[in-house]
Amino acid sequence: RLLLANITQGAFHDAAERGDPPKCRPHTREAILAEITEWIKDPEERRRFVIWLYGPAGSGKTAICQSIAEICEREGLLAASFFLGRLAAGRDSTSFIIATLAYQLSRSIPEIEGPLITAIEKDPTIFSRTLATQMQVLIVEPLMSIHSTNHPRLVIIDGVDECGPNNTAHEELLNTLGNSIYESPNFPLVFLVGSRPEYEIRTAFNKDPLSSLTKSLALDDGYKPDDDIKAYFEVQLREIQQNLLPLLSRPWPTESDINILVKKASGQFIFASTAIKF
């Protein structure tokens, strides 16, 4: 009960509070989704414990993290997730993030539930401690107390830049992740972290030990966003035509229409999704 009182249920990837969260449409973002899932599944490919997925607002970070969460949940690979949101109570800071992740880990890895409960009973004030102390007591020590390695391993933290106006919160969270992994031999979890490339966040990822543990993925032209946006427009506009304009005498949309929309989007998926809703 004490643990439940200190978690943010609305931060789960499938929380009702988040409504219908953004996700990658079929046949879009295939290259980057494949790269991330391969990293999760293949220990030989996974030489780093953290993927930092970054890009500007509207570039599709949350949609990718959401899609990875759903894929990995279906395949039994998702251990926990926390989707931050600047305008959502409980999701707008890092105050509840460690407890929320610990709760989900106790559900996805039942072997740690006993050690976790014992730790909380031993120190009921643990939730008021620093993130580093909470991480050690609520996550690292329970995980290290079990011998099983055949369990879900992916933790997703999206929207690190959304955790309030206090820039030190970004640094504290990322330093906690880096130090916990570095100081724990055979750490059994991997992390997908999504954010904008803000200065404080870039600085944290550029410092050791986190820099040596992280693989950075930039949502730039290397992943051909225009191709994905064009595919998205084609599917969505075809549905509109079939459902709302079935008797239209001329072809709609034309290839030229779609190309104009893709150009206006400038690689930003948020433009594409907003245009379709409009």
XYZ file of N, CA and C in Angstrom:
834
model
N 0.828 -1.211 0.000
C 0.000 0.000 0.000
C 0.858 1.254 0.000
N 1.935 1.233 0.764
C 2.818 2.389 0.812
C 3.449 2.642 -0.548
N 3.811 1.580 -1.248
C 4.371 1.730 -2.590
C 3.333 2.312 -3.536
N 2.110 1.790 -3.490
C 1.051 2.274 -4.377
C 0.753 3.750 -4.153
N 0.919 4.208 -2.923
C 0.642 5.612 -2.609
C 1.696 6.551 -3.177
N 2.787 5.997 -3.670
C 3.892 6.824 -4.151
C 4.218 6.591 -5.621
N 3.252 6.073 -6.374
C 3.482 5.860 -7.799
C 2.537 6.731 -8.625
N 2.872 6.895 -9.885
C 2.043 7.639 -10.831
C 1.519 6.665 -11.878
N 0.295 6.189 -11.670
C -0.260 5.193 -12.590
C -0.489 5.774 -13.981
N -0.693 7.075 -14.063
C -0.921 7.705 -15.357
C 0.297 7.761 -16.249
N 1.456 7.359 -15.712
C 2.687 7.392 -16.512
C 2.950 6.087 -17.244
N 2.154 5.039 -16.952
C 2.347 3.758 -17.634
C 2.074 3.932 -19.135
N 2.671 3.089 -19.946
C 2.473 3.236 -21.397
C 1.032 2.969 -21.809
N 0.313 2.182 -21.001
C -1.074 1.852 -21.334
C -2.060 2.483 -20.362
N -1.671 3.573 -19.717
C -2.538 4.241 -18.750
C -3.734 4.880 -19.445
N -4.917 4.726 -18.842
C -6.121 5.337 -19.396
C -5.996 6.854 -19.451
N -5.257 7.417 -18.509
C -5.078 8.874 -18.446
C -4.477 9.432 -19.726
N -3.662 8.640 -20.403
C -2.988 9.119 -21.608
C -3.860 8.992 -22.854
N -5.077 8.455 -22.682
C -5.992 8.343 -23.807
C -5.436 7.447 -24.897
N -5.538 7.932 -26.136
C -4.969 7.210 -27.278
C -3.624 7.853 -27.601
N -2.546 7.359 -27.006
C -1.252 8.035 -27.154
C -0.715 7.907 -28.575
N 0.150 8.824 -28.973
C 0.739 8.729 -30.317
C 1.557 7.464 -30.466
N 1.470 6.854 -31.631
C 2.267 5.665 -31.935
C 2.564 5.659 -33.426
N 3.509 4.858 -33.819
C 3.896 4.804 -35.228
C 2.827 4.087 -36.043
N 2.423 4.679 -37.122
C 1.445 4.060 -38.013
C 2.099 2.915 -38.784
N 1.286 1.966 -39.271
C 1.854 0.852 -40.041
C 2.722 1.342 -41.198
N 3.845 0.666 -41.380
C 4.783 0.930 -42.477
C 5.508 2.275 -42.336
N 5.524 2.832 -41.122
C 6.324 4.026 -40.876
C 7.332 3.727 -39.774
N 8.432 4.430 -39.793
C 9.489 4.307 -38.778
C 10.056 2.895 -38.676
N 9.964 2.137 -39.750
C 10.361 0.729 -39.695
C 11.846 0.558 -39.392
N 12.695 1.405 -39.948
C 14.141 1.252 -39.758
C 14.543 1.482 -38.308
N 14.042 2.557 -37.716
C 14.459 2.855 -36.346
C 13.814 1.900 -35.348
N 12.585 1.466 -35.602
C 11.957 0.471 -34.729
C 12.733 -0.840 -34.769
N 13.169 -1.228 -35.956
C 13.952 -2.462 -36.088
C 15.291 -2.338 -35.378
N 15.930 -1.183 -35.492
C 17.232 -0.983 -34.847
C 17.114 -1.075 -33.327
N 16.069 -0.471 -32.783
C 15.895 -0.489 -31.329
C 15.526 -1.883 -30.835
N 14.619 -2.561 -31.519
C 14.219 -3.893 -31.062
C 15.369 -4.890 -31.179
N 16.203 -4.739 -32.191
C 17.378 -5.611 -32.307
C 18.328 -5.381 -31.137
N 18.503 -4.135 -30.767
C 19.361 -3.796 -29.619
C 18.823 -4.426 -28.331
N 17.512 -4.419 -28.180
C 16.905 -4.987 -26.973
C 17.097 -6.499 -26.921
N 16.924 -7.158 -28.055
C 16.889 -8.620 -28.077
C 18.256 -9.276 -28.161
N 19.219 -8.612 -28.780
C 20.494 -9.255 -29.106
C 21.617 -8.751 -28.205
N 22.083 -9.559 -27.242
C 23.164 -9.121 -26.349
C 24.436 -8.740 -27.094
N 24.698 -9.362 -28.224
C 25.897 -9.025 -28.987
C 25.786 -7.627 -29.590
N 24.580 -7.274 -29.985
C 24.335 -5.943 -30.540
C 24.296 -4.896 -29.426
N 23.897 -5.328 -28.236
C 23.667 -4.395 -27.136
C 24.943 -4.193 -26.320
N 25.876 -3.458 -26.871
C 27.119 -3.152 -26.154
C 26.925 -1.977 -25.200
N 25.826 -1.286 -25.335
C 25.495 -0.173 -24.444
C 24.199 -0.507 -23.704
N 24.039 0.067 -22.527
C 22.867 -0.211 -21.701
C 21.737 0.795 -21.918
N 22.033 1.897 -22.586
C 21.056 2.972 -22.757
C 21.013 3.394 -24.217
N 19.809 3.572 -24.743
C 19.639 4.280 -26.013
C 19.003 5.623 -25.692
N 19.667 6.691 -26.147
C 19.077 8.024 -26.033
C 18.493 8.389 -27.385
N 17.171 8.443 -27.442
C 16.450 8.800 -28.657
C 16.091 10.280 -28.559
N 16.673 11.090 -29.433
C 16.436 12.528 -29.282
C 16.094 13.185 -30.609
N 15.383 14.283 -30.489
C 14.986 15.050 -31.652
C 14.141 16.221 -31.205
N 13.854 17.165 -32.105
C 13.062 18.343 -31.740
C 11.608 17.985 -31.479
N 10.862 18.939 -30.959
C 9.433 18.737 -30.734
C 8.755 18.344 -32.039
N 7.880 17.353 -31.964
C 7.139 16.936 -33.142
C 7.841 15.952 -34.039
N 9.024 15.499 -33.650
C 9.785 14.589 -34.517
C 9.377 13.127 -34.359
N 8.533 12.821 -33.375
C 8.018 11.460 -33.249
C 8.644 10.621 -32.158
N 9.323 11.241 -31.201
C 9.999 10.484 -30.138
C 9.010 9.665 -29.316
N 7.938 10.317 -28.867
C 6.970 9.625 -28.016
C 6.257 8.520 -28.781
N 5.949 8.757 -30.045
C 5.303 7.720 -30.856
C 6.197 6.495 -30.982
N 7.490 6.713 -31.164
C 8.431 5.594 -31.266
C 8.531 4.863 -29.936
N 8.657 5.610 -28.838
C 8.732 4.970 -27.517
C 7.456 4.190 -27.214
N 6.308 4.755 -27.568
C 5.036 4.065 -27.340
C 4.963 2.782 -28.160
N 5.362 2.849 -29.415
C 5.334 1.656 -30.269
C 6.283 0.585 -29.755
N 7.476 0.985 -29.314
C 8.420 0.023 -28.748
C 7.830 -0.607 -27.493
N 7.165 0.196 -26.659
C 6.541 -0.342 -25.449
C 5.503 -1.406 -25.797
N 4.672 -1.136 -26.784
C 3.624 -2.087 -27.160
C 4.214 -3.344 -27.790
N 5.212 -3.167 -28.641
C 5.873 -4.326 -29.253
C 6.507 -5.201 -28.183
N 7.235 -4.574 -27.275
C 7.972 -5.336 -26.256
C 7.046 -5.950 -25.218
N 5.925 -5.302 -24.945
C 4.965 -5.923 -24.028
C 4.407 -7.204 -24.635
N 4.074 -7.160 -25.920
C 3.561 -8.364 -26.587
C 4.585 -9.488 -26.570
N 5.859 -9.138 -26.643
C 6.913 -10.146 -26.727
C 7.534 -10.474 -25.370
N 6.958 -9.933 -24.298
C 7.450 -10.244 -22.963
C 8.783 -9.615 -22.625
N 9.089 -8.477 -23.231
C 10.383 -7.825 -23.018
C 10.282 -6.533 -22.212
N 9.077 -5.997 -22.056
C 8.919 -4.717 -21.366
C 8.870 -4.927 -19.860
N 9.795 -4.286 -19.164
C 9.837 -4.393 -17.704
C 9.083 -3.249 -17.037
N 9.212 -2.035 -17.562
C 8.562 -0.877 -16.952
C 8.643 0.308 -17.905
N 7.783 1.297 -17.655
C 7.815 2.505 -18.482
C 7.311 3.693 -17.680
N 7.787 4.871 -18.065
C 7.318 6.116 -17.447
C 7.331 7.189 -18.522
N 6.131 7.688 -18.865
C 5.989 8.727 -19.875
C 5.701 10.053 -19.173
N 6.714 10.911 -19.143
C 6.564 12.211 -18.502
C 5.701 13.134 -19.351
N 5.069 14.102 -18.691
C 4.253 15.082 -19.399
C 4.199 16.378 -18.616
N 4.583 17.470 -19.227
C 4.726 18.739 -18.516
C 3.415 19.220 -17.910
N 2.288 18.900 -18.517
C 1.000 19.415 -18.057
C 0.191 18.383 -17.288
N 0.788 17.255 -16.941
C 0.063 16.179 -16.255
C 0.583 16.024 -14.832
N -0.301 16.173 -13.863
C 0.092 16.044 -12.460
C 0.672 14.661 -12.203
N 1.809 14.623 -11.519
C 2.470 13.356 -11.224
C 3.420 12.907 -12.311
N 3.190 13.408 -13.527
C 4.085 13.069 -14.643
C 4.972 14.245 -15.035
N 4.831 15.341 -14.298
C 5.564 16.557 -14.638
C 6.836 16.734 -13.826
N 7.226 15.706 -13.082
C 8.464 15.768 -12.308
C 9.009 14.356 -12.149
N 10.189 14.269 -11.555
C 10.801 12.953 -11.323
C 10.496 12.417 -9.929
N 9.631 13.095 -9.188
C 9.397 12.735 -7.787
C 8.947 11.291 -7.605
N 8.109 10.801 -8.519
C 7.529 9.471 -8.357
C 8.104 8.440 -9.328
N 9.119 8.829 -10.073
C 9.550 7.963 -11.172
C 10.171 6.654 -10.696
N 11.031 6.693 -9.680
C 11.699 5.469 -9.237
C 10.699 4.509 -8.617
N 9.809 5.016 -7.766
C 8.799 4.152 -7.148
C 7.875 3.547 -8.201
N 7.523 4.345 -9.211
C 6.641 3.846 -10.270
C 7.313 2.745 -11.076
N 8.575 2.937 -11.392
C 9.314 1.895 -12.112
C 9.469 0.652 -11.243
N 9.758 0.846 -9.952
C 9.924 -0.294 -9.044
C 8.639 -1.107 -8.953
N 7.502 -0.425 -8.880
C 6.220 -1.139 -8.834
C 6.025 -1.993 -10.082
N 6.267 -1.406 -11.242
C 6.086 -2.162 -12.484
C 7.071 -3.330 -12.576
N 8.283 -3.117 -12.105
C 9.269 -4.203 -12.109
C 8.813 -5.360 -11.231
N 8.157 -5.046 -10.119
C 7.673 -6.118 -9.239
C 6.545 -6.912 -9.876
N 5.883 -6.319 -10.867
C 4.827 -7.034 -11.601
C 5.413 -7.853 -12.755
N 6.386 -7.276 -13.434
C 6.967 -7.971 -14.591
C 8.046 -8.969 -14.186
N 8.652 -8.755 -13.020
C 9.663 -9.677 -12.491
C 9.232 -10.046 -11.072
N 8.292 -10.978 -10.907
C 7.701 -11.260 -9.593
C 8.717 -11.635 -8.520
N 9.870 -12.148 -8.926
C 10.871 -12.572 -7.934
C 11.367 -11.415 -7.069
N 11.261 -10.192 -7.542
C 11.786 -9.078 -6.744
C 10.742 -8.490 -5.800
N 9.504 -8.963 -5.872
C 8.458 -8.367 -5.033
C 8.776 -8.518 -3.548
N 9.220 -9.706 -3.139
C 9.555 -9.936 -1.736
C 10.661 -9.018 -1.247
N 11.820 -8.993 -1.926
C 12.885 -8.081 -1.516
C 12.464 -6.609 -1.536
N 11.603 -6.230 -2.475
C 11.148 -4.842 -2.553
C 10.282 -4.488 -1.349
N 9.340 -5.363 -1.012
C 8.477 -5.117 0.149
C 9.304 -5.045 1.426
N 10.272 -5.938 1.551
C 11.146 -5.933 2.728
C 11.898 -4.614 2.849
N 12.393 -4.109 1.724
C 13.137 -2.845 1.735
C 12.258 -1.686 2.186
N 11.005 -1.670 1.729
C 10.086 -0.590 2.111
C 9.709 -0.700 3.585
N 9.467 -1.920 4.055
C 9.138 -2.113 5.468
C 10.301 -1.699 6.366
N 11.504 -1.943 5.903
C 12.693 -1.587 6.677
C 12.862 -0.075 6.768
N 12.492 0.640 5.709
C 12.618 2.096 5.706
C 11.430 2.716 4.969
N 10.309 2.933 5.678
C 9.117 3.497 5.033
C 9.310 4.922 4.517
N 10.392 5.581 4.923
C 10.634 6.950 4.448
C 11.452 6.983 3.158
N 11.692 5.842 2.569
C 12.555 5.754 1.393
C 12.078 6.664 0.258
N 10.763 6.909 0.185
C 10.214 7.680 -0.933
C 10.538 9.169 -0.847
N 11.072 9.599 0.284
C 11.472 11.003 0.424
C 12.968 11.199 0.215
N 13.663 10.134 -0.120
C 15.116 10.211 -0.305
C 15.465 10.669 -1.720
N 16.753 10.843 -1.969
C 17.211 11.236 -3.303
C 16.897 10.140 -4.315
N 16.887 10.510 -5.585
C 16.649 9.506 -6.624
C 17.705 8.412 -6.576
N 18.946 8.781 -6.289
C 20.024 7.788 -6.244
C 19.776 6.763 -5.148
N 19.352 7.225 -3.968
C 19.074 6.303 -2.865
C 17.872 5.428 -3.186
N 16.817 6.030 -3.733
C 15.639 5.248 -4.113
C 15.997 4.190 -5.154
N 16.784 4.586 -6.137
C 17.189 3.653 -7.187
C 17.936 2.467 -6.595
N 18.844 2.729 -5.690
C 19.641 1.665 -5.089
C 18.772 0.723 -4.264
N 17.902 1.281 -3.430
C 17.123 0.477 -2.482
C 15.929 -0.210 -3.146
N 15.245 0.501 -4.045
C 13.997 -0.016 -4.607
C 14.175 -0.797 -5.905
N 15.276 -0.589 -6.604
C 15.464 -1.262 -7.895
C 16.735 -2.100 -7.940
N 17.880 -1.481 -7.688
C 19.147 -2.197 -7.860
C 19.267 -3.372 -6.892
N 19.097 -3.131 -5.611
C 19.284 -4.202 -4.629
C 18.273 -5.341 -4.793
N 16.976 -5.068 -4.993
C 16.054 -6.183 -5.260
C 16.425 -6.980 -6.508
N 16.839 -6.292 -7.573
C 17.225 -7.008 -8.792
C 18.460 -7.867 -8.573
N 19.429 -7.338 -7.845
C 20.672 -8.070 -7.625
C 20.506 -9.223 -6.639
N 19.370 -9.254 -5.941
C 19.157 -10.321 -4.962
C 18.603 -11.592 -5.585
N 18.185 -11.521 -6.855
C 17.633 -12.705 -7.517
C 18.662 -13.256 -8.501
N 18.494 -14.502 -8.852
C 19.468 -15.165 -9.717
C 18.965 -15.343 -11.151
N 17.663 -15.180 -11.346
C 17.098 -15.357 -12.680
C 17.522 -14.217 -13.600
N 17.880 -14.570 -14.811
C 18.198 -13.562 -15.831
C 17.204 -13.609 -16.990
N 16.312 -14.588 -16.948
C 15.328 -14.755 -18.020
C 14.056 -13.985 -17.662
N 14.135 -12.674 -17.758
C 12.994 -11.839 -17.396
C 12.986 -10.595 -18.285
N 11.853 -9.864 -18.317
C 11.821 -8.635 -19.112
C 12.943 -7.698 -18.700
N 13.484 -6.974 -19.663
C 14.664 -6.174 -19.349
C 14.565 -4.707 -19.765
N 13.553 -4.345 -20.562
C 13.512 -2.979 -21.090
C 12.733 -2.028 -20.181
N 13.347 -0.898 -19.867
C 12.685 0.198 -19.165
C 12.674 1.409 -20.100
N 11.499 1.993 -20.289
C 11.354 3.156 -21.162
C 11.055 4.386 -20.313
N 11.821 5.441 -20.528
C 11.559 6.732 -19.887
C 11.484 7.766 -21.002
N 10.295 8.282 -21.244
C 10.112 9.231 -22.346
C 9.784 10.620 -21.809
N 10.303 11.632 -22.484
C 9.979 13.009 -22.130
C 10.789 13.555 -20.976
N 12.065 13.199 -20.908
C 12.909 13.688 -19.810
C 12.907 15.214 -19.761
N 12.792 15.861 -20.909
C 12.751 17.326 -20.946
C 11.452 17.889 -20.384
N 10.472 17.026 -20.105
C 9.170 17.468 -19.612
C 9.101 17.538 -18.092
N 10.185 17.213 -17.397
C 10.092 17.088 -15.934
C 10.303 18.419 -15.232
N 9.421 19.380 -15.533
C 9.350 20.617 -14.784
C 10.416 21.631 -15.137
N 10.312 22.812 -14.489
C 11.219 23.919 -14.807
C 12.599 23.784 -14.182
N 12.750 22.841 -13.262
C 14.027 22.694 -12.560
C 14.981 21.840 -13.381
N 15.965 22.480 -13.997
C 16.880 21.755 -14.876
C 17.729 20.730 -14.141
N 17.891 20.906 -12.821
C 18.692 19.940 -12.070
C 18.008 18.586 -12.005
N 16.679 18.546 -12.219
C 15.960 17.269 -12.194
C 16.420 16.376 -13.337
N 16.653 16.976 -14.530
C 17.166 16.206 -15.663
C 18.494 15.559 -15.287
N 19.373 16.384 -14.737
C 20.722 15.921 -14.418
C 20.697 14.841 -13.346
N 19.878 15.044 -12.315
C 19.816 14.060 -11.230
C 19.321 12.710 -11.741
N 18.283 12.723 -12.561
C 17.739 11.472 -13.086
C 18.758 10.749 -13.951
N 19.367 11.456 -14.880
C 20.303 10.817 -15.803
C 21.575 10.365 -15.092
N 22.056 11.160 -14.141
C 23.222 10.731 -13.362
C 22.909 9.489 -12.542
N 21.698 9.432 -12.013
C 21.283 8.258 -11.234
C 21.295 7.006 -12.096
N 20.755 7.112 -13.305
C 20.762 5.959 -14.215
C 22.188 5.530 -14.530
N 23.009 6.483 -14.931
C 24.383 6.154 -15.314
C 25.177 5.536 -14.182
N 25.115 6.126 -13.005
C 25.886 5.612 -11.872
C 25.387 4.246 -11.419
N 24.073 4.043 -11.438
C 23.517 2.758 -11.000
C 23.962 1.625 -11.911
N 23.941 1.869 -13.210
C 24.379 0.847 -14.164
C 25.877 0.596 -14.023
N 26.637 1.666 -13.960
C 28.099 1.559 -13.923
C 28.584 0.837 -12.670
N 27.927 1.079 -11.553
C 28.382 0.526 -10.278
C 27.812 -0.855 -9.978
N 26.989 -1.392 -10.873
C 26.348 -2.692 -10.635
C 26.771 -3.677 -11.723
N 27.715 -4.564 -11.430
C 28.146 -5.553 -12.425
C 26.965 -6.397 -12.910
N 26.945 -6.662 -14.207
C 25.883 -7.481 -14.801
C 24.497 -6.887 -14.565
N 24.394 -5.578 -14.676
C 23.100 -4.921 -14.481
C 22.094 -5.506 -15.469
N 20.911 -5.945 -14.987
C 20.026 -6.749 -15.838
C 19.021 -5.963 -16.678
N 19.032 -4.639 -16.614
C 18.061 -3.852 -17.363
C 18.745 -3.003 -18.428
N 17.977 -2.645 -19.454
C 18.426 -1.663 -20.438
C 17.365 -0.568 -20.511
N 17.781 0.617 -20.922
C 16.900 1.779 -20.876
C 16.796 2.442 -22.242
N 15.565 2.748 -22.638
C 15.297 3.596 -23.797
C 14.821 4.933 -23.252
N 15.585 5.983 -23.504
C 15.286 7.310 -22.967
C 15.005 8.258 -24.122
N 13.845 8.909 -24.087
C 13.479 9.843 -25.143
C 13.419 11.267 -24.626
N 13.940 12.214 -25.406
C 13.886 13.618 -24.990
C 14.245 14.532 -26.149
N 13.991 15.811 -25.950
C 14.551 16.817 -26.838
C 16.035 16.980 -26.483
N 16.837 17.448 -27.424
C 18.278 17.577 -27.145
C 18.615 18.891 -26.446
N 17.982 19.149 -25.321
C 18.237 20.395 -24.607
C 19.632 20.383 -23.989
N 20.152 21.576 -23.747
C 21.548 21.709 -23.321
C 21.856 20.873 -22.088
N 21.028 20.971 -21.058
C 21.306 20.256 -19.812
C 21.291 18.745 -20.024
N 20.407 18.287 -20.894
C 20.311 16.851 -21.159
C 21.504 16.387 -21.986
N 21.874 17.161 -23.002
C 23.068 16.826 -23.784
C 24.296 16.760 -22.889
N 24.400 17.715 -21.980
C 25.549 17.758 -21.077
C 25.608 16.505 -20.211
N 24.456 16.086 -19.694
C 24.423 14.885 -18.848
C 24.831 13.645 -19.631
N 24.356 13.527 -20.873
C 24.699 12.354 -21.679
C 26.154 12.374 -22.142
N 26.765 13.535 -22.144
C 28.163 13.634 -22.579
C 29.160 13.384 -21.459
N 28.667 13.199 -20.240
C 29.545 12.955 -19.100
C 29.631 11.466 -18.804
N 30.815 11.034 -18.376
C 30.952 9.669 -17.884
C 30.349 9.565 -16.483
N 29.804 8.390 -16.134
C 29.867 7.150 -16.908
C 28.770 7.006 -17.964
N 27.771 7.913 -17.949
C 26.633 7.723 -18.846
C 27.046 7.729 -20.307
N 27.997 8.570 -20.684
C 28.397 8.651 -22.092
C 28.941 7.323 -22.606
N 29.661 6.595 -21.754
C 30.244 5.318 -22.177
C 29.222 4.193 -22.193
N 28.043 4.442 -21.624
C 26.998 3.419 -21.539
C 25.888 3.643 -22.554
N 25.975 4.735 -23.315
C 24.847 5.183 -24.125
C 25.113 5.110 -25.620
N 24.098 4.658 -26.344
C 24.058 4.729 -27.803
C 23.045 5.812 -28.161
N 23.470 6.831 -28.880
C 22.593 7.951 -29.216
C 21.975 7.761 -30.593
N 20.672 7.984 -30.679
C 19.953 7.912 -31.953
C 19.256 9.243 -32.191
N 19.684 9.954 -33.205
C 19.080 11.247 -33.540
C 17.987 11.053 -34.580
N 16.829 11.638 -34.329
C 15.747 11.576 -35.308
C 15.987 12.668 -36.349
N 16.845 12.338 -37.292
C 17.206 13.300 -38.330
C 16.930 12.695 -39.702
N 17.466 13.310 -40.732
C 17.198 12.862 -42.102
C 17.753 11.475 -42.391
N 18.640 10.982 -41.529
C 19.201 9.654 -41.739
C 18.155 8.559 -41.728
N 17.046 8.802 -41.030
C 15.966 7.818 -40.979
C 14.843 8.134 -41.964
N 15.122 9.045 -42.908
C 14.207 9.364 -44.010
C 12.786 9.658 -43.524
N 12.611 10.682 -42.696
C 11.268 10.984 -42.195
C 10.288 11.353 -43.298
N 10.778 11.951 -44.385
C 9.863 12.327 -45.463
C 9.180 11.102 -46.061
N 9.909 10.000 -46.200
C 9.309 8.777 -46.735
C 8.212 8.265 -45.805
N 8.484 8.308 -44.490
C 7.489 7.848 -43.522
C 6.277 8.769 -43.494
N 6.521 10.064 -43.566
C 5.414 11.019 -43.551
C 4.564 10.870 -44.810
N 5.209 10.623 -45.935
C 4.449 10.415 -47.174
C 3.582 9.166 -47.065
N 4.133 8.084 -46.528
C 3.351 6.857 -46.355
C 2.170 7.099 -45.423
N 2.404 7.884 -44.380
C 1.334 8.205 -43.430
C 0.222 8.989 -44.119
N 0.592 10.020 -44.865
C -0.411 10.808 -45.580
C -1.191 9.942 -46.568
N -0.502 9.078 -47.296
C -1.178 8.245 -48.294
C -2.245 7.367 -47.648
N -1.909 6.731 -46.533
C -2.860 5.839 -45.860
C -4.029 6.634 -45.281
N -3.715 7.704 -44.560
C -4.765 8.467 -43.886
C -5.692 9.167 -44.876
N -5.137 9.747 -45.924
C -5.970 10.441 -46.901
C -6.793 9.461 -47.727
N -6.253 8.272 -47.954
C -7.031 7.249 -48.654
C -8.261 6.857 -47.831
N -8.079 6.746 -46.524
C -9.214 6.421 -45.656
C -10.259 7.532 -45.682
N -9.794 8.778 -45.666
C -10.732 9.902 -45.731
C -11.502 9.877 -47.046
N -10.784 9.619 -48.121
C -11.440 9.576 -49.436
C -12.486 8.464 -49.488
N -12.145 7.296 -48.984
C -13.058 6.155 -49.034
C -14.266 6.345 -48.132
N -14.053 6.973 -46.976
C -15.136 7.090 -45.997
C -15.995 8.334 -46.180
N -15.382 9.432 -46.616
C -16.105 10.698 -46.670
C -16.333 11.223 -48.077
N -15.494 10.802 -49.017
C -15.597 11.337 -50.378
C -15.660 10.215 -51.416
N -16.508 9.209 -51.203
C -16.477 8.054 -52.117
C -16.964 8.367 -53.529
N -17.753 9.420 -53.686
C -18.322 9.729 -55.004
C -17.560 10.834 -55.727
N -16.440 11.231 -55.169
C -15.643 12.278 -55.813
C -15.218 11.819 -57.204
N -15.464 12.664 -58.213
C -15.236 12.243 -59.599
C -13.766 12.261 -60.000
N -12.988 13.135 -59.392
C -11.578 13.220 -59.771
C -10.698 12.540 -58.724
N -9.518 12.104 -59.121
C -8.616 11.458 -58.159
C -8.237 12.419 -57.026
N -8.305 11.915 -55.810
C -7.930 12.732 -54.645
C -7.420 11.828 -53.537
N -6.320 12.166 -52.921
C -5.430 13.281 -53.266
C -4.521 12.892 -54.430
N -4.008 13.859 -55.115
C -3.052 13.573 -56.182
C -1.660 13.410 -55.583
N -0.762 12.868 -56.374
C 0.630 12.727 -55.936
C 1.217 14.096 -55.598
N 0.837 15.086 -56.381
C 1.321 16.446 -56.142
C 0.811 16.983 -54.810
N -0.465 16.700 -54.497
C -1.035 17.135 -53.217
C -0.223 16.574 -52.053
N 0.068 15.294 -52.124
C 0.792 14.638 -51.034
C 2.208 15.183 -50.922
N 2.844 15.390 -52.053
C 4.216 15.914 -52.022
C 4.274 17.311 -51.405
N 3.251 18.121 -51.665
C 3.194 19.459 -51.067
C 3.075 19.354 -49.550
N 2.218 18.446 -49.088
C 2.049 18.262 -47.644
C 3.338 17.766 -46.990
N 4.001 16.837 -47.657
C 5.264 16.311 -47.116
C 6.292 17.428 -47.002
N 6.354 18.272 -48.007
C 7.313 19.381 -47.976
C 7.001 20.341 -46.839
N 5.712 20.621 -46.635
C 5.322 21.527 -45.557
C 5.624 20.933 -44.184
N 5.568 19.611 -44.078
C 5.817 18.963 -42.787
C 7.260 19.139 -42.330
N 8.181 19.247 -43.264
C 9.608 19.455 -42.942
C 10.131 18.429 -41.947
N 9.711 17.176 -42.122
C 10.224 16.116 -41.262
C 9.543 16.004 -39.918
N 8.509 16.821 -39.656
C 7.841 16.836 -38.352
C 6.533 16.049 -38.417
N 6.499 14.926 -37.717
C 5.292 14.107 -37.713
C 4.117 14.834 -37.075
N 4.401 15.749 -36.151
C 3.306 16.448 -35.491
C 2.512 17.287 -36.493
N 3.186 17.812 -37.513
C 2.478 18.548 -38.563
C 1.545 17.608 -39.308
N 2.057 16.426 -39.650
C 1.260 15.467 -40.417
C 0.022 15.033 -39.641
N 0.192 14.675 -38.371
C -0.953 14.203 -37.588
C -1.956 15.325 -37.353
N -1.462 16.550 -37.145
C -2.364 17.687 -36.945
C -3.131 17.993 -38.223
N -2.460 17.915 -39.363
C -3.122 18.176 -40.641
C -4.241 17.169 -40.891
N -4.007 15.913 -40.566
C -5.029 14.880 -40.771
C -6.223 15.116 -39.848
N -5.968 15.479 -38.602
C -7.065 15.743 -37.664
C -7.893 16.933 -38.118
N -7.222 17.933 -38.711
C -7.919 19.123 -39.181
C -8.842 18.779 -40.347
